[in-house]
XYZ file of N, CA and C in Angstrom:
429
model
N 0.480 -0.982 -0.204
C 0.264 0.059 0.393
C 0.525 1.303 0.303
N 1.972 1.486 0.598
C 2.671 2.537 0.427
C 3.242 2.900 -0.491
N 3.446 1.383 -1.486
C 3.479 2.494 -3.111
C 3.247 2.547 -3.606
N 1.982 2.037 -3.724
C 0.895 2.595 -4.255
C 0.072 4.059 -3.490
N 0.721 4.638 -2.590
C 0.344 5.640 -2.053
C 1.371 6.705 -2.794
N 2.274 5.619 -2.015
C 3.745 7.071 -2.350
C 3.935 7.695 -4.026
N 3.348 6.564 -4.685
C 2.946 6.233 -6.663
C 2.952 7.935 -6.555
N 0.707 7.129 -5.751
C 0.342 8.373 -6.207
C 0.346 9.919 -5.661
N 1.279 9.886 -4.748
C 1.082 11.055 -4.503
C 2.801 11.586 -5.113
N 3.123 11.542 -6.047
C 4.499 11.402 -6.223
C 4.037 11.713 -7.036
N 2.806 11.774 -8.434
C 2.671 11.154 -9.462
C 1.685 13.485 -9.032
N 0.620 13.384 -8.619
C 0.306 14.727 -8.346
C 1.140 15.647 -7.669
N 1.253 15.156 -7.016
C 3.367 16.058 -6.794
C 3.778 16.736 -8.255
N 4.141 16.009 -9.272
C 5.397 15.959 -9.447
C 3.748 16.328 -10.990
N 2.984 16.158 -11.395
C 1.610 16.830 -12.021
C 1.139 18.734 -11.631
N 1.264 18.546 -9.970
C 0.878 20.113 -10.215
C 2.112 20.981 -9.312
N 3.325 20.444 -10.778
C 5.020 21.726 -10.871
C 5.324 21.688 -9.331
N 5.874 21.242 -8.603
C 6.490 21.072 -7.332
C 7.732 20.033 -8.066
N 8.769 21.019 -7.532
C 10.133 20.300 -6.858
C 10.123 19.375 -7.355
N 11.598 18.828 -7.582
C 12.016 17.675 -7.297
C 12.332 16.975 -5.812
N 12.335 17.293 -5.544
C 12.408 17.740 -3.922
C 10.934 17.186 -3.161
N 10.137 18.109 -2.998
C 7.962 18.438 -3.318
C 8.616 16.861 -3.469
N 8.498 16.385 -4.267
C 7.703 15.322 -5.216
C 8.634 14.053 -4.311
N 9.761 14.682 -3.949
C 9.766 13.106 -3.017
C 9.696 13.327 -1.144
N 9.739 14.767 -0.782
C 8.946 14.202 0.253
C 7.967 13.858 0.642
N 7.308 14.137 -0.943
C 5.657 14.013 -0.828
C 5.832 12.516 -0.856
N 6.218 11.343 -1.725
C 6.289 9.945 -2.412
C 6.383 9.262 -0.914
N 7.567 9.728 0.397
C 8.116 9.388 1.588
C 6.693 9.884 1.866
N 5.789 10.412 2.505
C 5.412 10.951 3.691
C 3.955 9.918 3.464
N 4.057 9.557 2.348
C 2.618 8.586 1.911
C 3.655 7.243 2.562
N 4.344 7.207 3.375
C 5.422 5.811 4.496
C 4.670 5.861 6.324
N 5.144 6.976 6.557
C 4.357 7.401 7.920
C 3.037 6.498 8.484
N 1.809 7.042 7.462
C 0.767 6.393 8.504
C 0.366 5.387 8.331
N 1.479 4.044 7.633
C 0.936 2.911 7.261
C 2.140 2.632 8.865
N 3.369 2.910 8.535
C 4.042 3.001 10.009
C 3.116 2.765 11.145
N 2.687 3.861 11.049
C 1.857 3.384 12.549
C 0.608 2.525 12.679
N 0.576 1.369 11.545
C 0.093 0.219 11.090
C 0.043 -0.490 12.275
N 1.715 -0.924 12.459
C 2.383 -1.748 12.694
C 2.131 -1.939 13.994
N 2.525 -3.059 14.127
C 2.358 -3.368 16.006
C 3.561 -2.102 16.679
N 2.954 -1.932 17.715
C 4.883 -1.133 19.419
C 4.661 0.006 17.745
N 4.332 0.674 16.890
C 4.099 2.056 16.475
C 3.877 1.992 16.339
N 4.188 4.295 16.772
C 2.903 4.856 17.201
C 2.197 6.203 16.596
N 1.526 6.572 16.112
C 0.761 7.616 15.114
C 1.847 8.657 14.800
N 1.996 8.837 13.331
C 3.901 9.607 13.454
C 2.486 11.411 13.292
N 3.025 12.291 14.170
C 3.261 13.563 13.901
C 3.309 15.026 12.380
N 2.863 14.855 12.077
C 2.514 15.388 11.323
C 1.356 16.232 11.092
N 0.092 15.587 11.966
C -1.163 16.633 12.693
C -0.340 17.844 12.716
N -0.310 19.120 12.542
C -0.985 19.714 14.869
C -1.019 20.101 15.155
N -1.951 20.362 16.197
C -3.210 21.579 16.520
C -2.781 22.620 16.143
N -3.462 22.880 15.609
C -3.950 24.703 15.193
C -3.687 25.708 15.991
N -2.837 27.117 15.222
C -2.423 27.798 16.423
C -3.942 28.555 16.133
N -4.392 29.863 17.372
C -5.495 30.372 17.002
C -4.538 31.491 15.173
N -4.581 31.526 14.704
C -4.741 32.307 13.331
C -3.639 34.102 14.196
N -2.851 34.738 13.733
C -3.039 36.305 14.333
C -2.811 36.715 12.701
N -3.085 38.036 13.496
C -2.959 39.737 12.602
C -2.385 39.549 10.976
N -3.426 39.708 10.210
C -2.680 39.221 9.041
C -3.792 38.014 7.598
N -4.299 36.976 8.584
C -4.802 36.405 8.353
C -6.033 36.582 7.427
N -6.539 36.086 6.784
C -7.937 35.943 5.885
C -8.095 34.917 5.992
N -9.117 34.915 6.122
C -9.965 32.927 6.378
C -11.757 32.779 5.342
N -11.904 31.602 4.580
C -12.908 31.494 4.749
C -12.577 29.536 4.540
N -14.894 29.359 5.094
C -15.397 28.828 5.540
C -16.005 27.884 5.534
N -15.454 26.561 4.800
C -16.812 25.567 3.071
C -17.401 24.377 4.319
N -18.275 23.697 4.092
C -18.594 22.785 4.291
C -18.931 21.499 2.979
N -18.370 20.316 3.734
C -17.779 19.546 3.032
C -18.808 18.307 2.195
N -19.087 18.740 0.701
C -20.208 17.904 0.718
C -20.701 16.608 -1.061
N -19.085 16.544 -0.581
C -18.763 15.305 -1.601
C -19.446 14.096 -1.186
N -19.966 13.538 -0.594
C -20.816 12.176 -0.111
C -19.380 11.543 0.617
N -17.944 12.278 -0.361
C -17.362 10.143 0.100
C -16.246 11.579 0.244
N -16.695 12.925 0.920
C -15.294 13.768 1.083
C -14.672 14.275 0.620
N -12.712 14.558 1.255
C -11.199 15.224 -0.047
C -11.250 13.293 -0.141
N -11.043 12.455 -0.683
C -10.555 10.842 -1.432
C -9.577 12.242 -2.493
N -8.514 10.944 -2.172
C -7.045 11.785 -3.480
C -7.528 12.427 -4.340
N -9.334 11.725 -5.439
C -9.525 12.629 -6.349
C -9.143 14.081 -6.045
N -10.840 14.368 -5.522
C -11.156 15.431 -4.677
C -9.883 16.729 -4.190
N -9.413 16.283 -3.695
C -8.550 16.330 -2.524
C -6.693 17.264 -3.207
N -6.811 15.450 -4.975
C -5.581 16.369 -5.753
C -5.421 17.503 -6.041
N -7.597 18.120 -6.813
C -7.831 18.324 -7.321
C -7.301 19.722 -6.331
N -7.976 20.080 -4.926
C -7.912 21.677 -4.230
C -6.294 21.170 -3.959
N -4.954 20.254 -4.285
C -3.559 20.631 -3.791
C -3.067 21.821 -5.212
N -4.003 20.768 -6.839
C -3.328 21.949 -8.003
C -3.727 23.272 -8.134
N -4.632 23.385 -7.554
C -5.191 24.774 -7.607
C -4.740 25.850 -6.582
N -4.733 25.164 -5.782
C -3.988 26.101 -5.129
C -2.290 25.994 -4.808
N -1.738 26.289 -5.699
C 0.422 25.696 -6.362
C -0.132 26.964 -6.321
N -1.036 27.540 -7.646
C 0.222 28.916 -8.128
C 0.265 29.720 -7.122
N -0.806 29.800 -6.363
C -0.707 30.475 -5.114
C 0.366 31.536 -4.431
N 0.767 32.367 -4.318
C 2.014 33.624 -3.066
C 2.295 33.144 -2.390
N 0.225 32.596 -1.702
C 0.170 33.338 -0.633
C 0.364 32.455 0.728
N 0.650 32.941 1.918
C 0.850 31.115 2.899
C -0.567 31.265 3.878
N -0.288 29.808 2.996
C -1.929 29.039 3.161
C -2.052 27.833 4.514
N -2.567 27.891 5.044
C -3.056 26.256 6.624
C -4.496 26.138 6.109
N -5.008 24.591 5.825
C -6.255 24.625 6.135
C -6.586 23.519 7.916
N -8.215 23.995 7.657
C -8.139 23.572 9.341
C -9.168 22.608 9.764
N -9.044 22.046 10.613
C -10.342 20.695 10.732
C -10.811 20.713 11.927
N -11.701 22.073 11.898
C -11.977 20.497 13.092
C -10.001 21.787 13.593
N -9.426 20.612 15.575
C -8.759 21.441 15.899
C -7.128 21.200 15.632
N -7.115 20.375 14.406
C -6.126 19.743 13.059
C -6.041 20.887 12.093
N -4.507 20.508 11.681
C -3.661 21.643 10.392
C -3.007 20.682 10.151
N -3.733 21.334 8.483
C -2.048 21.274 8.080
C -1.968 21.736 5.846
N -1.359 20.850 5.580
C 0.037 22.245 4.224
C -1.696 21.875 3.664
N -2.197 22.704 2.356
C -2.861 22.483 1.657
C -2.496 23.020 0.440
N -1.113 22.546 -0.044
C -0.287 21.417 -1.506
C 0.283 20.610 -0.735
N 0.006 19.783 -0.008
C 0.786 17.911 -0.016
C -0.779 17.641 0.101
N -0.455 17.006 -0.333
C -1.602 15.298 -1.701
C -1.040 14.701 0.518
N -0.459 14.299 0.658
C -0.575 13.383 1.487
C -0.848 14.340 2.768
N 0.531 15.036 3.942
C -0.627 16.104 4.788
C -2.106 16.555 4.695
N -2.805 16.109 3.686
C -4.026 16.735 3.275
C -5.061 15.673 2.910
N -5.015 14.277 3.325
C -5.459 13.413 3.046
C -6.017 12.890 4.298
N -4.691 13.284 5.745
C -3.966 12.964 6.904
C -5.101 13.480 7.472
N -5.992 14.403 7.095
C -6.906 15.874 8.262
C -8.266 15.085 8.385
N -8.660 12.904 7.043
C -9.534 12.621 7.104
C -10.823 13.295 7.074
N -10.727 13.647 6.003
C -12.196 14.911 5.327
C -13.604 14.121 5.456
N -14.038 14.289 6.074
C -15.251 13.521 5.044
C -16.696 14.815 5.240
N -17.442 14.156 4.623
C -18.934 14.992 3.679
C -19.622 15.491 5.304
N -20.107 17.035 5.031
C -20.173 17.365 6.176
C -18.708 18.292 7.118
N -17.855 17.886 7.178
C -17.011 18.348 7.519
C -16.930 19.640 7.192
N -16.193 20.884 8.798
C -16.341 22.636 8.267
C -14.285 22.011 8.106
N -14.714 22.875 6.270
C -12.966 23.681 6.653
C -12.328 25.050 6.083
N -11.486 24.968 6.766
C -11.410 27.135 7.291
C -10.157 26.426 6.021
N -9.453 27.815 5.443
C -8.701 27.680 4.890
C -8.168 29.306 5.386
N -6.990 29.016 5.976
C -6.029 30.414 5.975
C -4.694 31.242 5.108
N -5.405 32.461 5.184
C -4.206 32.677 3.997
C -4.147 34.171 3.300
N -2.656 34.709 3.887
C -1.721 35.980 3.977
C -1.284 35.792 2.758
N -0.760 37.068 2.664
C 0.290 37.939 1.088
C -0.615 37.672 0.770
N 0.332 37.430 -0.578
C -0.464 38.208 -1.645
C -1.128 37.011 -2.019
N -1.784 37.701 -2.921
C -2.901 36.525 -4.122
C -3.709 35.666 -2.541
N -3.946 36.493 -1.278
C -4.259 36.057 -0.217
C -5.647 35.923 -0.773
N -6.599 36.819 -0.923
C -8.114 36.910 -1.952
C -8.346 35.742 -3.056
N -7.277 36.014 -4.069
C -7.561 34.655 -5.046
C -7.172 33.466 -4.848
N -6.527 33.146 -3.473
C -6.527 31.498 -2.674
C -7.940 31.389 -2.444
N -8.156 32.451 -1.400
C -9.243 31.508 -0.357
C -10.885 32.033 -1.728
N -10.985 32.842 -3.019
C -12.307 32.374 -4.062
C -11.931 31.755 -4.627
N -10.461 31.494 -4.213
C -10.160 29.613 -5.359
C -11.200 28.867 -4.789
N -11.079 28.488 -3.622
C -10.744 27.882 -2.487
C -12.507 27.947 -2.527
N -13.514 28.626 -2.553
C -14.780 28.668 -1.595
C -15.431 28.209 -3.120
N -14.868 28.453 -4.460
C -15.247 28.431 -5.405
C -15.490 26.312 -6.662
N -13.564 26.231 -5.758
C -13.873 25.323 -5.718
C -15.251 23.581 -5.352
N -14.667 24.697 -3.790
C -15.890 24.476 -2.558
C -17.155 24.375 -2.521
N -18.365 24.407 -4.180
C -18.805 25.173 -5.128
C -19.510 24.062 -5.675
N -17.840 23.616 -6.275
C -17.508 22.640 -7.566
C -17.310 21.215 -6.845
N -18.420 20.901 -5.654
C -17.159 20.282 -5.033
C -16.223 19.098 -5.742
N -14.899 20.191 -4.748
C -13.978 19.815 -5.215
C -13.252 18.725 -6.952
N -14.550 19.349 -7.776
C -14.292 18.317 -9.238
C -14.646 17.396 -9.178
N -15.936 17.412 -7.921
C -15.692 15.545 -7.848
C -17.704 15.367 -8.341
């Protein structure tokens, strides 16, 4: 399973225009959740508690309407859609946070139908990134 998931993560990352190092990191990131399933292994610490946004952060909140949540196909569309923006981005689900430009980190949020997602953005292109996120959610992330 890590081979298939790592390959898929690498393909999506490469197709999104990430660098070779970023593609390799995405592929290796798929191994962590599988290692956590082995006896005697603890769950990887890849999703951290979401800090309170400080000054300069703008936000957009959506409810995921996809019947199967953000599985790999709509998650990949979200990653690809947010890639071009220069803004600093954070994606939050409840008290968890992930980099929305990382397919591996995004899928570890385990987003289901009805979950509320908050995209925080600051810096150049922040408003455009939030508008893109909102539109993508309205289109069920292309699913």
